[in-house]
Coordinates of C-alpha atoms in Angstrom, one line a residue:
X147 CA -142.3 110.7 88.3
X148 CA -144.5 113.1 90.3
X149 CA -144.4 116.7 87.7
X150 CA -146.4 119.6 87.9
X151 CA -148.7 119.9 85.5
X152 CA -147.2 123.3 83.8
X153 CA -144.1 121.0 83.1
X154 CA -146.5 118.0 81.7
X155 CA -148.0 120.3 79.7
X156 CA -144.7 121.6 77.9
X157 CA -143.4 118.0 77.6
X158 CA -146.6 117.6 75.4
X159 CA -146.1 120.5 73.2
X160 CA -142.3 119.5 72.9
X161 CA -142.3 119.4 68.8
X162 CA -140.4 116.5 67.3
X163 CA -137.6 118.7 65.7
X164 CA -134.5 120.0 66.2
X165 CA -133.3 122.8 68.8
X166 CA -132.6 123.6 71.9
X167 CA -134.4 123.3 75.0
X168 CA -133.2 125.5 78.0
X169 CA -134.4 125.0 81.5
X170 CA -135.0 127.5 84.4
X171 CA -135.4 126.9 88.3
X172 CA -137.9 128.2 90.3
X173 CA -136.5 131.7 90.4
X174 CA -136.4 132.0 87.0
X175 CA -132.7 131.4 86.3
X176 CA -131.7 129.3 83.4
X177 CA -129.8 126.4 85.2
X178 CA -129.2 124.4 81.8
X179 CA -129.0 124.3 77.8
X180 CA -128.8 121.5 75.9
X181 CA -129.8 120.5 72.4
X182 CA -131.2 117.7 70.7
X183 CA -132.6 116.4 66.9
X184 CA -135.5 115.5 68.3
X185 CA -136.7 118.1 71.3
X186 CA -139.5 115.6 72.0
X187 CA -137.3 112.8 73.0
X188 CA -134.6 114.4 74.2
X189 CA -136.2 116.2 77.0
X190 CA -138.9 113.8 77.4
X191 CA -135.8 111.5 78.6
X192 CA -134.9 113.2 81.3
X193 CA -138.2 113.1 83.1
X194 CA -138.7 109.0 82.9
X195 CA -138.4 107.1 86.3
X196 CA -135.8 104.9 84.9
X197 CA -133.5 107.8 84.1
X198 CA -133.9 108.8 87.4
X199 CA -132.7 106.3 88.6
X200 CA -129.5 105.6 87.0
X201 CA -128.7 109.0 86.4
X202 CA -125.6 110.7 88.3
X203 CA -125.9 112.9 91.3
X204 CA -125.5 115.9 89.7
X205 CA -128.2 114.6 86.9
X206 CA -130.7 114.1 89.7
X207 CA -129.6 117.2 91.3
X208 CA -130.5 118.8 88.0
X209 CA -133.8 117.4 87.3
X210 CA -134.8 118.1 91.2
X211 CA -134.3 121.6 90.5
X212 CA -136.3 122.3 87.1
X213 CA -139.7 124.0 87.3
X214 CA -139.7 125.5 83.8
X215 CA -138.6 124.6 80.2
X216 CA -138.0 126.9 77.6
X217 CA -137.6 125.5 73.4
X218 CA -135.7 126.4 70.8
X219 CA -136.6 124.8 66.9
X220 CA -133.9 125.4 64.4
X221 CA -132.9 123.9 61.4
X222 CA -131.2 121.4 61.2
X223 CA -128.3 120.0 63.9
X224 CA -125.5 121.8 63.4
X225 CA -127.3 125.1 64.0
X226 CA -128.7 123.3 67.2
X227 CA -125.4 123.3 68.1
X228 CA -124.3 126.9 67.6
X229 CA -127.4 127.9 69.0
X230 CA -126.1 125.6 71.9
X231 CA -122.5 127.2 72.4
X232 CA -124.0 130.7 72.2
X233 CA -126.6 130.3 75.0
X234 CA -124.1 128.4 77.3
X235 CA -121.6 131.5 76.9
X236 CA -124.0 133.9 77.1
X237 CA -126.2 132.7 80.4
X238 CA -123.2 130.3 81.7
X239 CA -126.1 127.8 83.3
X240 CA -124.6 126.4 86.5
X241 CA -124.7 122.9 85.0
X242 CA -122.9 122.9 81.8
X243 CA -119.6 122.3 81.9
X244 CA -119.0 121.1 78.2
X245 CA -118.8 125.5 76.4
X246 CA -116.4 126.3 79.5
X247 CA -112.9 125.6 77.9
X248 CA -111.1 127.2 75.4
X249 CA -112.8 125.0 72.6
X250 CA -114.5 127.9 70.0
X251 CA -116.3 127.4 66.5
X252 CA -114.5 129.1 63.5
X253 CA -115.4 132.7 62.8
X254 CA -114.3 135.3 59.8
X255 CA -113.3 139.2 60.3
X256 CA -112.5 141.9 58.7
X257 CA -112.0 145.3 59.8
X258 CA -113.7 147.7 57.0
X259 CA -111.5 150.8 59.2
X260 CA -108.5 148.9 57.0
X261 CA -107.1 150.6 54.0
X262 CA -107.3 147.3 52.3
X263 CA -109.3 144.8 54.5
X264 CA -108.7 141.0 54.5
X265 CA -111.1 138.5 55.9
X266 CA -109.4 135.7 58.1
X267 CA -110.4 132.7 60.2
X268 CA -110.6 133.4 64.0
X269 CA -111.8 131.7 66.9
X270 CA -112.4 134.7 69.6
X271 CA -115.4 137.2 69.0
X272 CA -113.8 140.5 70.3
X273 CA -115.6 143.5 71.4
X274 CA -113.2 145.8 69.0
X275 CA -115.6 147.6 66.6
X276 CA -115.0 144.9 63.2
X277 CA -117.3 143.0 61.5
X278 CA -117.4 138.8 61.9
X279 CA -119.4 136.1 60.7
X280 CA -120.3 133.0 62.1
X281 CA -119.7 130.8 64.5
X282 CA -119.4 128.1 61.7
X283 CA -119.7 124.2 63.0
X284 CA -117.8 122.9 59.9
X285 CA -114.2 124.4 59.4
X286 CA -114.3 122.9 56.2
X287 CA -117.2 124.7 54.7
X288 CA -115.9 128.5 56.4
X289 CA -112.5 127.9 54.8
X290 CA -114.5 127.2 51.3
X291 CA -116.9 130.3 52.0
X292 CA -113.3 132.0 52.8
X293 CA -111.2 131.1 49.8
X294 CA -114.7 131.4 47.1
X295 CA -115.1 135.5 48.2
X296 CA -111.3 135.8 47.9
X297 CA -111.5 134.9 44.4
X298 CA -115.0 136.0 43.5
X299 CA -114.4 139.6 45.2
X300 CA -110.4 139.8 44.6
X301 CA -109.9 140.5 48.1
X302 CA -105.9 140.0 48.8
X303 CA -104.7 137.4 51.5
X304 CA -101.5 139.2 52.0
X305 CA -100.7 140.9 55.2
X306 CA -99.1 144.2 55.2
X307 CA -101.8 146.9 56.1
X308 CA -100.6 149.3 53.0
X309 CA -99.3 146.6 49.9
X310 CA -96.6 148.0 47.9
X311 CA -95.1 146.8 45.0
X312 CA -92.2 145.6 47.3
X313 CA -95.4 143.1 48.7
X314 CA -95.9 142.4 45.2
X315 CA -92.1 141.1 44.5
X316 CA -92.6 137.4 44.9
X317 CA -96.9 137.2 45.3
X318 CA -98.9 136.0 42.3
X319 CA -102.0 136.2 43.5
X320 CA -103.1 138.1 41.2
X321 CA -102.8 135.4 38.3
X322 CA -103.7 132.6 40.2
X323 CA -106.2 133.9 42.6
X324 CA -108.0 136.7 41.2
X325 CA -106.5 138.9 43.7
X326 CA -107.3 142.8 42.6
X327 CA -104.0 143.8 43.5
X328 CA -103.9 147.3 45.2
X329 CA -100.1 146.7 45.9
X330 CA -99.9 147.8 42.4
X331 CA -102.6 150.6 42.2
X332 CA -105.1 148.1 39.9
X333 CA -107.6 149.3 42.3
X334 CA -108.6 152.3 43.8
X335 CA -109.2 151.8 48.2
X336 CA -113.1 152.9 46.9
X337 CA -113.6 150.5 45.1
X338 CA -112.0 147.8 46.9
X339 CA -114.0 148.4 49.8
X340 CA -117.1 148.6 47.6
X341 CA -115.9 144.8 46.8
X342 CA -115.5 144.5 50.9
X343 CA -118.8 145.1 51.6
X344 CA -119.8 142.8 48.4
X345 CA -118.1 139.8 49.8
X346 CA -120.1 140.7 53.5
X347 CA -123.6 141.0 51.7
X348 CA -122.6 137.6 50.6
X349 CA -121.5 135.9 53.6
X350 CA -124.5 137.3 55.7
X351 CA -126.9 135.4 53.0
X352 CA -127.7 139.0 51.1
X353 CA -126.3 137.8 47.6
X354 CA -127.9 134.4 46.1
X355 CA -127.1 135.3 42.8
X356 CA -123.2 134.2 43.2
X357 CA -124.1 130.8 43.8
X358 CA -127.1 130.4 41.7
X359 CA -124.2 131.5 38.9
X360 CA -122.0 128.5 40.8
X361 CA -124.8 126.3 40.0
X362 CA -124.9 127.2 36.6
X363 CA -121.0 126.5 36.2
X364 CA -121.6 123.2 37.3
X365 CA -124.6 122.1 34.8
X366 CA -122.2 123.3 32.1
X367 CA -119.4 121.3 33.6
X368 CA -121.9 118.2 33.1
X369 CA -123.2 118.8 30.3
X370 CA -120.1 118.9 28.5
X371 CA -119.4 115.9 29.9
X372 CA -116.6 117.3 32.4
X373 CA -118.1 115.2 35.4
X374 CA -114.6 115.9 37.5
X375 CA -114.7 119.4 37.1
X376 CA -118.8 119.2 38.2
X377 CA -118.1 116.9 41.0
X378 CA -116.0 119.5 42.2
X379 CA -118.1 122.2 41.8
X380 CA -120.7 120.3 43.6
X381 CA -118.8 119.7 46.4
X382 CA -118.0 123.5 46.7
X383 CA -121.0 124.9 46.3
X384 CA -122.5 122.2 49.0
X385 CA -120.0 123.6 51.6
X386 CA -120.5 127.1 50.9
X387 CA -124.1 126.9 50.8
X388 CA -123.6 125.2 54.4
X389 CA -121.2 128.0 56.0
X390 CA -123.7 130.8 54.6
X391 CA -126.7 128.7 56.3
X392 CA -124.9 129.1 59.5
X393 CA -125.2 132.9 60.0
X394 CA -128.0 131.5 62.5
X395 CA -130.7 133.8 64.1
X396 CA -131.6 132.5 67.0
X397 CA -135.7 132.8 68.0
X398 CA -135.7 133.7 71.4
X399 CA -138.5 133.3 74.1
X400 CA -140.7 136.0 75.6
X401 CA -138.6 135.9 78.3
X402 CA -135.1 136.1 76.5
X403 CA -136.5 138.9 74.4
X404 CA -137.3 140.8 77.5
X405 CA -133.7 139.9 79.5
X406 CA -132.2 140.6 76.1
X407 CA -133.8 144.1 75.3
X408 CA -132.8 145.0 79.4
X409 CA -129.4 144.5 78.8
X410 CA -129.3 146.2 75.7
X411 CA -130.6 149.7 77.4
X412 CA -128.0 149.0 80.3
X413 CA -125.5 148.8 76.9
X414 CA -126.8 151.9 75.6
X415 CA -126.8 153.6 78.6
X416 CA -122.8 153.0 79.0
X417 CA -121.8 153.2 75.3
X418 CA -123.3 156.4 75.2
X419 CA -123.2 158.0 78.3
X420 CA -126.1 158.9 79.3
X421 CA -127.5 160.0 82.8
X422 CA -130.4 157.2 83.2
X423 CA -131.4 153.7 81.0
X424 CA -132.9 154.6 77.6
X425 CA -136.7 152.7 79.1
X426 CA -138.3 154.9 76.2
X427 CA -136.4 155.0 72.9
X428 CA -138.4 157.1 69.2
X429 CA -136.9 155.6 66.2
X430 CA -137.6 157.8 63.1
X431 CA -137.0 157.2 59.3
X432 CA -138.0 158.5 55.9
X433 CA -139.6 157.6 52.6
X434 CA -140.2 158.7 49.0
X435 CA -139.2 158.1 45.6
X436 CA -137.1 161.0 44.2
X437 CA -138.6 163.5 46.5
X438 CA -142.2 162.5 45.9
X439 CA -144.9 161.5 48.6
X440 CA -142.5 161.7 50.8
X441 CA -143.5 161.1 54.4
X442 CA -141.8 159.8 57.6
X443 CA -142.7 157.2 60.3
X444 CA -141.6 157.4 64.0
X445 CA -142.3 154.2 66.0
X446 CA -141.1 153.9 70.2
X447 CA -139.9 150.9 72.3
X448 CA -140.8 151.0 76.0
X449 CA -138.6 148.4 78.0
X450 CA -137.8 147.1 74.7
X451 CA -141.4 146.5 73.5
X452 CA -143.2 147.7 70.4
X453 CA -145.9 150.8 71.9
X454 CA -147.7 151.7 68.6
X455 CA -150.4 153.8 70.8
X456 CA -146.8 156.6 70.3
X457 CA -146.6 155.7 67.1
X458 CA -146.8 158.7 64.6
X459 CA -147.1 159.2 60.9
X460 CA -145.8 162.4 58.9
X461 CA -146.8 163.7 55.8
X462 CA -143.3 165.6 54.4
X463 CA -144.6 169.5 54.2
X464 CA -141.7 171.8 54.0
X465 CA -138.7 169.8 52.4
X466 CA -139.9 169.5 48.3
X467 CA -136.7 167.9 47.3
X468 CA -135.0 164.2 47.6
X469 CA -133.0 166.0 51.2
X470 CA -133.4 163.4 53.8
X471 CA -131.5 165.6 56.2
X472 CA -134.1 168.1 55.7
X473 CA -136.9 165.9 55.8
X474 CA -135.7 164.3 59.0
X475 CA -135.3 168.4 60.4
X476 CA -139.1 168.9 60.0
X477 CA -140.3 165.5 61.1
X478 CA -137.7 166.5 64.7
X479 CA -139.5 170.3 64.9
X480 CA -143.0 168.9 64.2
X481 CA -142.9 166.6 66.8
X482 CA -140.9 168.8 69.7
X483 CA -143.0 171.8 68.9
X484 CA -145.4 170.7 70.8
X485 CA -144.4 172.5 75.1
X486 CA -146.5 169.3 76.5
X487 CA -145.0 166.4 74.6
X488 CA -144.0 163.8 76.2
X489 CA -140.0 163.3 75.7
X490 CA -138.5 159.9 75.4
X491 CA -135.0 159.0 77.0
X492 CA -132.9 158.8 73.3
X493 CA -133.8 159.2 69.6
X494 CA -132.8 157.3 67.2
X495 CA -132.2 159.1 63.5
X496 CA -131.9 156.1 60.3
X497 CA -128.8 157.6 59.0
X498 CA -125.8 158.7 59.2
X499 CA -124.0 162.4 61.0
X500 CA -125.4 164.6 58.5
X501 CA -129.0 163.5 59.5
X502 CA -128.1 163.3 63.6
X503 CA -127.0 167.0 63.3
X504 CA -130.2 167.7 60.7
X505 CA -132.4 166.2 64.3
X506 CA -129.8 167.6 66.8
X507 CA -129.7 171.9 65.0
X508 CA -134.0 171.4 65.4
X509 CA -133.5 170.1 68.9
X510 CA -131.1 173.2 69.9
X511 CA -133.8 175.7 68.1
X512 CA -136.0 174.1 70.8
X513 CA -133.8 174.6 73.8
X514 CA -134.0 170.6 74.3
X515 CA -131.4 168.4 75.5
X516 CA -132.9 165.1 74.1
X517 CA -129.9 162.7 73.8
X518 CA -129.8 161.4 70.6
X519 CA -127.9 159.0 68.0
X520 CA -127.8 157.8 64.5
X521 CA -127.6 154.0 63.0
X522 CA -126.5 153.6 59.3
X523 CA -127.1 150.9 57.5
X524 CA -124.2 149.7 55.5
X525 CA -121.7 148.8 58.5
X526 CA -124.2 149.1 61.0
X527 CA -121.9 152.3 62.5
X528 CA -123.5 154.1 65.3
X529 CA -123.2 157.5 65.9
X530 CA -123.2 159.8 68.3
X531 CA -120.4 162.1 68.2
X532 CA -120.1 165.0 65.5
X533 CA -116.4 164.4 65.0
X534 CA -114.0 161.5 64.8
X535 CA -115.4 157.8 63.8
X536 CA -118.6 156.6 64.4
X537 CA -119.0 152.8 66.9
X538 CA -119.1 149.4 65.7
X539 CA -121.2 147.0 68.2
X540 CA -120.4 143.7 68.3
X541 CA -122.8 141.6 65.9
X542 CA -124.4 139.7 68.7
X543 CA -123.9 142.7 71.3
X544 CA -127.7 143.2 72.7
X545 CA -127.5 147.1 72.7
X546 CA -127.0 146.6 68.4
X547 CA -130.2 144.0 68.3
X548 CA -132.2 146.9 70.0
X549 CA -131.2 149.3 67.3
X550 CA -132.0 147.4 64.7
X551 CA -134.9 146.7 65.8
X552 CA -136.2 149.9 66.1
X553 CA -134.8 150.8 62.8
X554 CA -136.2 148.2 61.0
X555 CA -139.7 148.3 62.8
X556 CA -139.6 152.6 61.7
X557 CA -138.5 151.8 58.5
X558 CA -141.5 149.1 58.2
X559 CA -143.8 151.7 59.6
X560 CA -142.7 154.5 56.9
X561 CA -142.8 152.5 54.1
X562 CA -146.2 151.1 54.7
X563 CA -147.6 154.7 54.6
X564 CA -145.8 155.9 51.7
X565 CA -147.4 153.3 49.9
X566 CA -150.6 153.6 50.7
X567 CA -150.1 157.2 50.2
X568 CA -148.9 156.5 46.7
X569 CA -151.3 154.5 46.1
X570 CA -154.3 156.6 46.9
X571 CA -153.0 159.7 44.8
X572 CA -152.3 157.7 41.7
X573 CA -156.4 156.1 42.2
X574 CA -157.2 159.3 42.9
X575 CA -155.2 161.5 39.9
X576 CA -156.7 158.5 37.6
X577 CA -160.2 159.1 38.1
X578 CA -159.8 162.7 38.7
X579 CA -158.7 163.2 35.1
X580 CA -162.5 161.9 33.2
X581 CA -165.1 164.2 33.0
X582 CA -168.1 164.1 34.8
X583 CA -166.3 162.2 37.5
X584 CA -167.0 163.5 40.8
X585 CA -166.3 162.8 44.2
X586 CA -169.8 161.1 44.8
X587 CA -168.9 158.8 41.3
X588 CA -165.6 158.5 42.0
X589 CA -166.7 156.9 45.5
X590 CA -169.5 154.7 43.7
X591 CA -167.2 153.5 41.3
X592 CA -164.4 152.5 44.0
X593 CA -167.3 150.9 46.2
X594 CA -168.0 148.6 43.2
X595 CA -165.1 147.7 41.5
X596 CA -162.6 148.3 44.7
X597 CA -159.3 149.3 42.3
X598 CA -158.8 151.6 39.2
X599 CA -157.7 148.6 37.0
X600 CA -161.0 146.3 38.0
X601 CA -162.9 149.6 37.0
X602 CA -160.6 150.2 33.2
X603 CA -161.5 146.4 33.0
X604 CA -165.1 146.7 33.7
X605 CA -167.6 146.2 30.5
X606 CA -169.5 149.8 29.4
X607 CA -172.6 147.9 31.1
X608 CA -171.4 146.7 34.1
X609 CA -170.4 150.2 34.3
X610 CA -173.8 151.5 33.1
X611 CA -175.6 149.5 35.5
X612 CA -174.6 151.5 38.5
X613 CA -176.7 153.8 39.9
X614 CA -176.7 157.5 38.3
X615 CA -174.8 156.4 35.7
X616 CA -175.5 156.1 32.0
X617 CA -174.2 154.4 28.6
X618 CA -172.4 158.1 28.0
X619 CA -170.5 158.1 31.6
X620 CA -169.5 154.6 30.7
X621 CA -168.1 154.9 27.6
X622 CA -166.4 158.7 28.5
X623 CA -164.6 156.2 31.4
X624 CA -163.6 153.4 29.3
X625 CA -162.0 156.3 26.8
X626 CA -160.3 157.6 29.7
X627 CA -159.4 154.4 31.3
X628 CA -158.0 152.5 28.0
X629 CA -154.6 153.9 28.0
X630 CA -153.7 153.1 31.6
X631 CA -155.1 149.2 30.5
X632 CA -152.5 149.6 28.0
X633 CA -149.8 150.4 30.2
X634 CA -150.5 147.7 33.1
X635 CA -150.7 145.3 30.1
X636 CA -147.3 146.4 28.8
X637 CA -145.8 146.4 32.3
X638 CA -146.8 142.6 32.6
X639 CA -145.3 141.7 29.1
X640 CA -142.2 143.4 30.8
X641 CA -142.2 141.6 34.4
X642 CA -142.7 145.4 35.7
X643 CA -145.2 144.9 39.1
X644 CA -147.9 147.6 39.0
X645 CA -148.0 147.8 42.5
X646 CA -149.5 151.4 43.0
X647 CA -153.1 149.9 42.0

């Protein structure tokens, strides 16, 4: 078969693994998905002159009308095939037929606005502000994943939205499920939401530590020679592991990036009702511990790409205690002060309404109508509005993947400088502190030894054999220098990471 030599050169870097491998036509459009264990031979296959030739017309119509492939690599096959199902649904490729009916993978919701919440199996992702996870290829491991955070969490399976004790009149799920029973007031609605958003840190892979305690229940089991009660614990914790797996993230092209972070701005632009497309959005975040070296990072996305020549660092001035609101309030009028600043189309605040109003009161001081928004972290709620509840995106919904991308990618950029900030003033405070130690010294001895603990480690005559120094300056340092030795020493012994030096 005659191919261009773009499509040769793909089928050659094809990697024997699985995925998915999506094809375009000439205008760009993605005409087909399809996945395979091994991409090499999958889509190798189609391109033989044999296949050609006993192929089906629409086959040949198919592989006449390919003139770019796209990969996917993935884990293992049953995330090939989510990965599958969620690319056919989302681009609906002319020639796929197999996604278009009403077969669906299992899902489980919950809707945190609940006085109670319950998680349950469902098949339909709905735009409707709750929380899912999945798509799950095995039933049989969601339904274990299910029933293990029912019990572990003692989240009830009953379904009246306020259980009374009437609810509780013929329901023992209590005794033989764990259940925490807020039908009769053994838990506060506080707490069992705290246990909510337990259950979702472990279903969205957050929370190891449950099964590596599973584990451990089964060792015991064998040990003591119970090998039915560890067979079944085996099984269990093999399924679960397997439905927690398949909260896939898919790794998308350059291209897919770019169509998905256009859509997202058209999202934005409708959720939030603005007058144009968010093109540029800032994203700004803080960071300190307790209050101290606290500074914040703003980072901006233009057309959905990273543009760190806007990227700006702060150091916190004004605010001297842990008051993020306040923090965020001077990072807003620092950066607006400025009459020729250039203004991007939406802000984004890390937090939640007291924060947005901390951005929005410095904003209105400035006479600017800057349209701005808020994304906290623990339900990924969005707000906007002063009053009244804040949105839920869908999971997958491309507007949400932009946000968190910028949040994540400020939070990234903040955190970096407060740690080399930290890290500077406690080098700095060290060295400071020994007499005779100057700035010219304190720069020698850095150049040298690079870090404060390779300089406490250092011998009096390694240290006497710099330049300008003497036997006296050495041992004045090493005096100086001993305790904080002891310290990193004692840290160690403890399994505390000394990361400031």
């Amino acid at each position: 078969m005659n191919l261009p030599k773009t499509i040769k050169d793909k089928l050659r870097a094809l990697p024997n693994k699985p995925g998915c491998y999506i094809m375009r036509d000439r205008h760009g459009q993605i005409i087909y998905v399809g996945k395979a264990v091994s991409l090499k031979k999958r889509v190798q296959s189609y391109f033989r002159n044999a296949s050609l030739r006993s192929a089906s017309p629409k086959d040949r119509s198919l592989i006449k009308s390919i003139n770019d492939i796209d990969h996917i690599v993935v884990r293992n096959e049953a995330e090939a095939l989510l990965t599958e199902g969620k690319l056919i649904k989302e681009y609906k490729p002319r020639y796929n037929v197999s996604f278009r009916d009403d077969k669906r993978f299992l899902l489980l919701n919950t809707d945190p606005n609940q006085p109670f919440p319950t998680l349950k199996p469902c098949r339909i992702r709905r735009n409707d502000n709750t929380l899912y996870f999945g798509p799950y290829a095995s039933s049989t491991s969601a339904r274990t994943a299910l029933d293990f955070v029912e019990k572990t969490f003692g989240l009830r399976k009953c379904s009246p939205r306020l259980p009374n004790q009437k609810t509780h009149a013929h329901c023992i799920n209590d005794i033989v499920r764990y259940c925490s029973a807020p039908c009769m007031g053994n838990v506060t609605r506080k707490k069992y939401h705290e246990l909510l958003a337990e259950a979702c840190a472990f279903l969205g892979g957050k929370r190891p530590e449950y099964l590596n305690a599973l584990a451990e229940e089964m060792q015991t089991a064998s040990k003591n020679l119970d090998y039915e009660k560890a067979t079944s614990i085996r099984d269990t914790l093999f399924l679960i592991r397997e439905a927690v797996k398949q909260n896939i993230r898919i790794r998308s092209t350059p291209a897919m990036k770019k169509e998905s972070a256009e859509t997202g701005m058209k999202q934005l632009k409708h959720i939030l009702r603005l007058k144009k497309t968010p093109r540029s959005i800032e994203a700004y975040d803080i960071s300190n511990i307790s209050g101290t070296y606290a500074v914040a990072g703003m980072v901006c996305f233009v057309n959905g790409v990273s543009r760190k020549n806007r990227y700006r660092r702060f150091k916190i001035k004004t605010a001297k205690t842990n008051d993020d609101p306040a923090m965020i309030a001077e990072v807003v009028r620092r950066r607006f002060s400025d009459p020729e600043a250039r203004h991007p189309d939406l802000i984004l605040i890390d937090g939640g309404i007291t924060q947005l109003k901390a951005a929005r009161k410095e904003l209105s001081a400035l006479n600017l109508r800057v349209p701005s928004a808020g994304l906290a972290k623990r339900y990924e709620e969005l707000y906007q509005q002063e009053t009244g509840r804040p949105l839920r995106l869908a999971s997958d919904s491309p507007a949400l993947k932009l946000l968190q991308q910028l949040r994540d990618e400020a939070h990234r950029f903040a955190i970096t400088y407060h740690r080399n900030i930290r890290s500077i003033r406690i080098r700095e405070s060290l060295l400071d502190e020994i007499p005779g130690i100057g700035e010219k010294r304190k720069l020698q001895l850095l150049a040298r030894f690079g870090t404060v603990r390779r300089v406490a480690k250092a011998t009096e005559e390694e240290l006497s054999d710099i330049p300008g120094f003497n036997r006296k300056i050495a041992e004045t340092i090493k005096k100086h220098l001993n305790p904080f030795v002891s310290r990193v020493q004692a840290n160690q012994g403890q399994g505390i990471e000394n990361e400031a030096v």
